[in-house]
Coordinates of C-alpha atoms and ligand atoms in Angstrom, one line a residue:
X1 CA 15.1 15.4 6.7
X2 CA 15.4 16.6 3.1
X3 CA 19.0 17.1 1.9
X4 CA 18.2 17.3 -1.8
X5 CA 17.7 20.9 -2.9
X6 CA 16.7 20.0 -6.5
X7 CA 14.8 16.9 -7.4
X8 CA 17.1 15.1 -9.8
X9 CA 15.3 12.2 -11.4
X10 CA 18.3 11.0 -13.3
X11 CA 20.4 10.8 -10.1
X12 CA 17.5 8.9 -8.5
X13 CA 17.3 6.5 -11.4
X14 CA 21.0 5.9 -10.8
X15 CA 20.2 4.6 -7.3
X16 CA 18.1 1.7 -8.9
X17 CA 20.3 -0.9 -10.6
X18 CA 17.3 -2.4 -12.4
X19 CA 17.4 0.5 -14.9
X20 CA 20.7 -0.9 -16.2
X21 CA 18.7 -3.9 -17.6
X22 CA 17.6 -4.1 -21.2
X23 CA 14.2 -5.7 -21.8
X24 CA 13.9 -7.4 -25.1
X25 CA 16.9 -5.3 -26.0
X26 CA 15.1 -2.1 -25.2
X27 CA 15.3 0.6 -22.5
X28 CA 13.2 -0.4 -19.5
X29 CA 10.0 1.7 -19.1
X30 CA 8.8 0.5 -15.7
X31 CA 5.2 1.6 -15.0
X32 CA 4.2 -1.1 -12.6
X33 CA 5.3 0.3 -9.3
X34 CA 1.7 0.2 -8.0
X35 CA 2.1 -3.6 -8.0
X36 CA 5.6 -3.6 -6.5
X37 CA 8.3 -1.0 -6.6
X38 CA 12.0 -1.4 -7.6
X39 CA 14.7 -1.4 -4.9
X40 CA 17.5 1.2 -4.5
X41 CA 21.1 0.4 -3.6
X42 CA 20.5 1.7 -0.1
X43 CA 17.9 -1.1 0.5
X44 CA 19.9 -3.8 -1.3
X45 CA 23.0 -2.9 0.8
X46 CA 21.1 -2.9 4.1
X47 CA 19.7 -6.3 3.3
X48 CA 23.0 -7.7 2.2
X49 CA 24.9 -6.2 5.2
X50 CA 22.3 -7.7 7.6
X51 CA 22.8 -11.2 6.2
X52 CA 26.6 -10.8 5.8
X53 CA 27.6 -9.1 9.0
X54 CA 24.9 -9.0 11.7
X55 CA 22.5 -11.9 11.1
X56 CA 21.1 -14.0 13.9
X57 CA 17.6 -14.5 15.4
X58 CA 16.2 -11.6 17.4
X59 CA 15.1 -11.0 21.0
X60 CA 16.1 -14.1 22.9
X61 CA 19.8 -14.3 22.3
X62 CA 22.5 -13.2 24.7
X63 CA 25.3 -13.4 22.1
X64 CA 26.7 -10.4 20.2
X65 CA 25.0 -11.1 16.8
X66 CA 21.6 -11.7 18.3
X67 CA 21.8 -8.5 20.2
X68 CA 23.1 -6.6 17.1
X69 CA 20.3 -8.1 15.0
X70 CA 17.7 -7.2 17.6
X71 CA 19.0 -3.6 17.7
X72 CA 18.7 -3.3 13.9
X73 CA 15.2 -4.9 13.8
X74 CA 13.9 -2.7 16.7
X75 CA 15.7 0.3 15.1
X76 CA 13.6 -0.3 12.0
X77 CA 10.5 -0.2 14.2
X78 CA 11.5 3.1 15.6
X79 CA 12.1 4.4 12.0
X80 CA 8.6 3.4 11.1
X81 CA 7.2 4.9 14.3
X82 CA 8.9 8.2 13.6
X83 CA 7.9 8.2 10.0
X84 CA 4.2 7.7 10.8
X85 CA 4.4 10.0 13.9
X86 CA 3.0 7.2 16.1
X87 CA 3.1 7.8 19.8
X88 CA 4.9 4.6 20.7
X89 CA 6.8 1.7 19.2
X90 CA 4.2 -0.5 20.8
X91 CA 1.8 0.8 18.2
X92 CA 3.9 -0.5 15.3
X93 CA 3.4 -4.2 14.5
X94 CA 5.5 -5.9 11.8
X95 CA 3.5 -8.3 9.6
X96 CA 4.4 -9.9 6.3
X97 CA 2.2 -7.5 4.3
X98 CA -0.9 -5.3 4.1
X99 CA -2.9 -8.4 3.6
X100 CA -1.7 -10.0 6.8
X101 CA -2.2 -6.7 8.7
X102 CA -5.8 -6.5 7.6
X103 CA -6.4 -10.1 8.4
X104 CA -5.0 -9.5 11.8
X105 CA -7.3 -6.6 12.5
X106 CA -10.3 -8.3 11.0
X107 CA -9.8 -11.4 13.1
X108 CA -8.6 -9.9 16.4
X109 CA -10.7 -6.7 16.4
X110 CA -13.5 -8.8 14.8
X111 CA -13.5 -11.3 17.6
X112 CA -13.5 -8.5 20.2
X113 CA -16.1 -6.1 18.7
X114 CA -18.1 -7.5 15.8
X115 CA -21.2 -9.6 16.3
X116 CA -24.4 -10.8 14.8
X117 CA -26.3 -8.0 13.0
X118 CA -23.4 -5.6 13.0
X119 CA -22.1 -3.8 10.0
X120 CA -18.6 -3.4 8.5
X121 CA -18.3 -0.4 6.2
X122 CA -15.9 -0.5 3.2
X123 CA -16.0 1.4 -0.1
X124 CA -16.2 0.5 -3.8
X125 CA -12.5 1.5 -4.1
X126 CA -11.1 -1.3 -2.1
X127 CA -8.5 -3.9 -3.0
X128 CA -9.7 -7.5 -2.5
X129 CA -7.4 -7.6 0.6
X130 CA -9.6 -5.0 2.3
X131 CA -12.8 -6.8 1.3
X132 CA -12.3 -10.6 1.7
X133 CA -10.9 -10.7 5.3
X134 CA -14.0 -8.7 6.4
X135 CA -16.3 -11.0 4.5
X136 CA -14.8 -14.0 6.2
X137 CA -15.3 -12.4 9.6
X138 CA -18.8 -11.2 8.7
X139 CA -19.8 -14.7 7.6
X140 CA -18.4 -16.2 10.8
X141 CA -20.3 -13.9 13.2
X142 CA -23.4 -13.1 11.2
X143 CA -22.4 -9.4 10.4
X144 CA -22.9 -7.6 7.1
X145 CA -20.3 -6.0 4.8
X146 CA -21.5 -2.7 3.1
X147 CA -19.7 -0.6 0.6
X148 CA -19.9 3.2 0.1
X149 CA -20.5 3.9 -3.6
X150 CA -18.5 6.3 -5.8
X151 CA -19.4 8.7 -8.7
X152 CA -18.2 8.0 -12.2
X153 CA -15.0 10.1 -11.6
X154 CA -14.1 7.7 -8.9
X155 CA -14.8 10.1 -6.0
X156 CA -16.4 8.6 -2.9
X157 CA -20.0 9.8 -2.3
X158 CA -19.5 11.5 1.0
X159 CA -23.2 12.0 1.8
X160 CA -23.8 8.3 1.2
X161 CA -20.8 7.6 3.5
X162 CA -22.4 9.7 6.3
X163 CA -25.8 8.0 5.8
X164 CA -24.1 4.5 5.9
X165 CA -22.5 5.2 9.3
X166 CA -25.2 3.7 11.6
X167 CA -25.3 2.4 15.2
X168 CA -24.7 -1.0 13.8
X169 CA -21.4 0.0 12.1
X170 CA -18.5 -1.5 14.2
X171 CA -15.6 -0.5 11.9
X172 CA -14.9 1.5 8.8
X173 CA -12.1 0.0 6.6
X174 CA -11.2 2.3 3.7
X175 CA -8.3 2.8 1.3
X176 CA -6.2 6.0 1.4
X177 CA -5.5 5.7 -2.3
X178 CA -7.1 3.4 -4.9
X179 CA -4.6 1.1 -6.4
X180 CA -6.8 0.6 -9.6
X181 CA -7.7 4.2 -10.4
X182 CA -5.6 6.5 -8.2
X183 CA -8.4 8.3 -6.2
X184 CA -7.0 9.9 -3.0
X185 CA -9.7 9.7 -0.4
X186 CA -10.2 12.5 2.1
X187 CA -9.3 10.2 4.9
X188 CA -8.9 12.7 7.7
X189 CA -12.5 13.9 7.1
X190 CA -13.8 10.4 6.8
X191 CA -12.2 9.4 10.1
X192 CA -13.6 12.5 11.8
X193 CA -17.1 11.7 10.6
X194 CA -16.8 8.0 11.8
X195 CA -15.4 9.2 15.2
X196 CA -18.3 11.5 15.7
X197 CA -20.3 8.3 16.0
X198 CA -17.6 6.5 18.0
X199 CA -16.7 4.2 15.1
X200 CA -13.1 3.2 14.7
X201 CA -11.4 3.4 11.2
X202 CA -8.8 1.3 9.5
X203 CA -7.0 3.0 6.6
X204 CA -5.3 0.9 3.9
X205 CA -2.3 3.0 3.1
X206 CA -0.6 0.6 0.7
X207 CA -0.8 3.0 -2.2
X208 CA -0.3 6.2 -0.2
X209 CA 2.9 5.5 1.7
X210 CA 5.1 5.6 -1.4
X211 CA 3.7 9.0 -2.5
X212 CA 2.9 11.1 0.5
X213 CA 3.8 11.8 4.1
X214 CA 1.4 10.2 6.5
X215 CA 0.9 11.3 10.1
X216 CA -1.3 8.8 11.9
X217 CA -1.9 11.2 14.8
X218 CA -2.9 14.1 12.6
X219 CA -5.3 11.7 10.7
X220 CA -6.4 10.3 14.1
X221 CA -6.5 6.8 12.4
X222 CA -7.3 3.9 14.7
X223 CA -5.4 1.5 12.4
X224 CA -3.2 2.3 9.4
X225 CA -1.7 -0.5 7.4
X226 CA 0.8 -0.7 4.5
X227 CA 3.1 -3.1 2.7
X228 CA 6.9 -2.6 2.4
X229 CA 7.5 -3.8 -1.2
X230 CA 5.5 -0.9 -2.7
X231 CA 7.7 1.6 -0.9
X232 CA 11.0 0.3 -2.3
X233 CA 11.5 -2.2 0.6
X234 CA 11.8 -6.0 0.2
X235 CA 8.7 -8.3 0.0
X236 CA 7.6 -10.1 3.1
X237 CA 7.3 -7.0 5.4
X238 CA 4.2 -5.0 6.2
X239 CA 3.2 -2.6 9.0
X240 CA 0.1 -2.4 11.2
X241 CA -0.2 0.8 13.2
X242 CA -2.8 0.5 15.8
X243 CA -3.7 2.9 18.7
X244 CA -2.4 1.4 21.9
X245 CA -5.7 1.6 23.7
X246 CA -7.3 -0.7 21.0
X247 CA -4.3 -3.1 20.7
X248 CA -4.2 -3.6 24.4
X249 CA -7.8 -4.8 24.4
X250 CA -7.5 -7.0 21.3
X251 CA -6.8 -10.7 21.6
X252 CA -3.8 -12.3 19.9
X253 CA -4.1 -13.2 16.2
X254 CA -1.6 -16.0 16.0
X255 CA 0.0 -18.1 18.7
X256 CA 3.6 -19.1 18.9
X257 CA 7.0 -18.0 20.2
X258 CA 7.7 -14.5 21.2
X259 CA 4.1 -13.5 21.8
X260 CA 3.8 -15.1 25.3
X261 CA 4.5 -14.2 28.8
X262 CA 4.2 -17.6 30.4
X263 CA 3.1 -20.9 28.9
X264 CA 1.8 -24.0 30.8
X265 CA -0.4 -26.7 29.4
X266 CA -3.3 -25.3 31.5
X267 CA -3.0 -21.7 30.5
X268 CA -0.9 -19.2 28.6
X269 CA -0.5 -15.5 29.4
X270 CA 0.5 -13.2 26.6
X271 CA 3.2 -10.6 26.0
X272 CA 2.2 -7.0 25.9
X273 CA 2.7 -4.2 23.3
X274 CA 3.7 -5.1 19.7
X275 CA 5.0 -8.5 20.9
X276 CA 1.5 -9.9 21.5
X277 CA 0.9 -9.7 17.7
X278 CA 4.3 -10.9 16.4
X279 CA 4.2 -14.7 16.9
X280 CA 7.3 -16.6 15.8
X281 CA 10.5 -15.5 14.1
X282 CA 9.7 -12.2 12.5
X283 CA 10.8 -10.9 9.0
X284 CA 14.0 -9.6 10.5
X285 CA 16.0 -8.6 7.5
X286 CA 12.9 -7.5 5.6
X287 CA 12.2 -5.0 8.4
X288 CA 15.7 -3.8 8.3
X289 CA 15.3 -3.3 4.6
X290 CA 12.1 -1.3 5.2
X291 CA 13.9 1.0 7.6
X292 CA 16.5 1.7 4.9
X293 CA 13.7 2.3 2.4
X294 CA 12.0 4.8 4.6
X295 CA 15.3 6.6 5.3
X296 CA 15.8 6.7 1.5
X297 CA 12.5 8.4 0.6
X298 CA 12.7 10.8 3.5
X299 CA 16.1 11.9 2.4
X300 CA 14.6 12.9 -1.0
X301 CA 11.6 14.4 0.7
X302 CA 7.9 13.9 0.0
X303 CA 7.2 17.4 -1.2
X304 CA 9.6 16.8 -4.0
X305 CA 8.4 13.3 -4.7
X306 CA 4.7 14.4 -4.9
X307 CA 5.4 17.4 -7.1
X308 CA 7.4 15.2 -9.5
X309 CA 4.8 12.5 -9.7
X310 CA 2.0 14.9 -10.1
X311 CA 3.7 16.5 -13.1
X312 CA 4.1 13.0 -14.6
X313 CA 0.4 12.3 -13.9
X314 CA -0.7 15.5 -15.7
X315 CA 1.6 14.9 -18.6
X316 CA 0.5 11.2 -19.0
X317 CA -3.2 12.1 -18.7
X318 CA -2.8 14.8 -21.3
X319 CA -0.8 12.8 -23.8
X320 CA -2.9 9.6 -23.5
X321 CA -6.0 11.8 -23.8
X322 CA -4.8 12.9 -27.3
X323 CA -5.0 9.4 -28.6
X324 CA -8.1 8.1 -30.3
X325 CA -10.4 5.5 -28.6
X326 CA -8.8 5.7 -25.2
X327 CA -11.0 5.8 -22.1
X328 CA -9.3 6.9 -18.9
X329 CA -11.0 5.2 -16.0
X330 CA -11.0 7.4 -12.8
X331 CA -10.7 11.2 -12.9
X332 CA -11.0 11.9 -9.2
X333 CA -10.4 15.4 -7.9
X334 CA -7.3 14.3 -6.2
X335 CA -5.3 11.4 -7.7
X336 CA -2.0 9.7 -7.1
X337 CA 0.1 9.0 -10.1
X338 CA -1.9 6.1 -11.5
X339 CA -3.5 6.1 -14.9
X340 CA -6.0 3.3 -15.7
X341 CA -7.4 3.1 -19.2
X342 CA -9.1 0.9 -21.8
X343 CA -9.0 1.0 -25.6
X344 CA -12.0 0.3 -27.8
X345 CA -12.2 -3.4 -28.8
X346 CA -8.6 -4.2 -27.8
X347 CA -8.2 -6.4 -24.7
X348 CA -5.9 -5.0 -22.0
X349 CA -4.0 -8.3 -22.0
X350 CA -3.2 -7.8 -25.7
X351 CA -2.1 -4.2 -25.1
X352 CA 0.2 -5.3 -22.2
X353 CA 1.7 -8.1 -24.2
X354 CA 2.4 -5.9 -27.3
X355 CA 3.9 -3.0 -25.4
X356 CA 6.1 -5.3 -23.3
X357 CA 8.0 -5.9 -26.6
X358 CA 8.9 -2.3 -26.5
X359 CA 10.2 -2.6 -22.9
X360 CA 7.1 -1.0 -21.4
X361 CA 5.9 -2.7 -18.2
X362 CA 2.3 -2.0 -17.2
X363 CA -0.2 -4.0 -15.3
X364 CA -3.3 -5.3 -17.0
X365 CA -6.2 -7.1 -15.4
X366 CA -8.7 -6.3 -12.6
X367 CA -6.1 -5.1 -10.2
X368 CA -7.6 -7.1 -7.3
X369 CA -10.5 -4.7 -7.5
X370 CA -13.3 -6.6 -9.2
X371 CA -16.2 -4.7 -7.6
X372 CA -14.7 -1.5 -8.9
X373 CA -14.3 -3.0 -12.4
X374 CA -18.0 -4.1 -12.2
X375 CA -18.9 -0.5 -11.3
X376 CA -17.2 0.8 -14.5
X377 CA -18.5 -2.2 -16.4
X378 CA -15.1 -3.3 -17.7
X379 CA -13.5 -6.7 -17.0
X380 CA -10.0 -5.2 -16.7
X381 CA -7.9 -2.1 -17.5
X382 CA -4.4 -1.2 -18.5
X383 CA -2.7 0.5 -15.5
X384 CA 0.4 2.7 -15.7
X385 CA 1.6 3.5 -12.2
X386 CA 4.4 6.0 -11.6
X387 CA 7.0 6.3 -8.9
X388 CA 9.8 8.7 -8.0
X389 CA 12.2 7.2 -10.5
X390 CA 9.9 7.7 -13.6
X391 CA 10.5 10.5 -16.0
X392 CA 9.0 12.2 -19.0
X393 CA 10.7 9.7 -21.3
X394 CA 8.7 6.9 -19.7
X395 CA 5.5 8.7 -20.5
X396 CA 6.6 9.2 -24.1
X397 CA 7.6 5.6 -24.4
X398 CA 4.2 4.5 -23.1
X399 CA 2.3 6.8 -25.5
X400 CA 4.5 5.7 -28.5
X401 CA 3.9 2.0 -27.6
X402 CA 0.1 2.6 -27.4
X403 CA 0.3 4.2 -30.9
X404 CA 2.0 1.0 -32.0
X405 CA -0.8 -1.1 -30.7
X406 CA -3.4 1.1 -32.5
X407 CA -1.4 0.7 -35.7
X408 CA -1.2 -3.1 -35.2
X409 CA -5.0 -3.5 -34.8
X410 CA -5.9 -1.1 -37.6
Ligands
PLP501 C1 -4.6 -0.7 -2.0 C2 -4.0 -2.0 -1.7 N1 -4.3 -2.7 -0.6 C3 -3.7 -3.9 -0.4 C4 -2.8 -4.4 -1.2 C5 -2.2 -5.8 -0.8 O1 -0.8 -5.7 -0.6 P1 0.0 -7.0 -0.3 O2 -0.3 -8.0 -1.4 O3 1.4 -6.6 -0.3 O4 -0.5 -7.6 1.0 C6 -2.4 -3.8 -2.4 C7 -1.5 -4.4 -3.3 O5 -1.7 -4.3 -4.5 C8 -3.0 -2.5 -2.6 O6 -2.7 -1.8 -3.7

């Protein structure tokens, strides 16, 4: 529900205590939310309250605190289910991150459905965590990993995608939004094309969830994964949505407490639903924090968040474009608020280090997307990634600090 009639970025900034900090004595310009986002008071309070007032292990306890803690943990699962519009809480599995969620699917679905000679279809836009788990599985079973190419703007080549869906393709695993260059993939259409050949699809939503409303039933995604810390929640919590009919058939990923029905030394039978995939004590308080984060963003409303971030993206692209010797990498038709760029002859690490002195925090490096960097023939870029709490002043500070770098190297 959206109870804010006007998007008030200054009010939103007030929800995030980090902005009271001075960095090297300067105002903080935080443009690294794509790596991990800052936390609002609503999340900090939820985490602290859980540890102070209701903390105990979940599920097995009969005492008050255990029941209370279970209620809050399972309440967070219902919040995620509702947010993604999944049909049932059994389709929502808590993991520690996107990385763990993809490893879970690669291993469990891989064991069930991928064999020798099969193909796994990815794209050039993937983060390493949506490449390496598939390579490990492929190597184990004798399958091949293929990647759909992109054009120089960073848009996926859709005709190539269709051609690469063959009878050997056992799964498509593709990102919703590129973390390195911001491309928003037309995932609904990509899923429909794969389904027309009965191929299931995993969508890596790590960079989509903080910026747009996702409806897994509307997309018809088979698996949708994301990580909590990029959507203002604590670290150590991720989500795997999976369609019930697939999860029911998939073998467990890890063994341990909570995921069993009955254990003997001869044979173990497994729990059903989400429990089958949640071995051991789960990230209880992190999940509660994620529930609070999702409530927080929904209260602001994704229409407002997206409109605000898109205006920052246009302004940043325009202002950086006015500077000499800047090459913006990634100009896809639809982009999330991420601007990646390089500057003639100046190494991104030098840029990042110099502008840090002005309190400007950006990410420099390959962004865990080395195949994409290879495509653009650059070892690394400077990446400014925006979130709901950024404002025009942040863009101005970035541009001024880049001018300072140019001055320094003149
Ligand atoms: C697109 C994408 N996928 C996956 C990940 C991995 O997330 P985590 O490290 O939280 O597992 C990231 C994080 O940068 C990402 O941006």
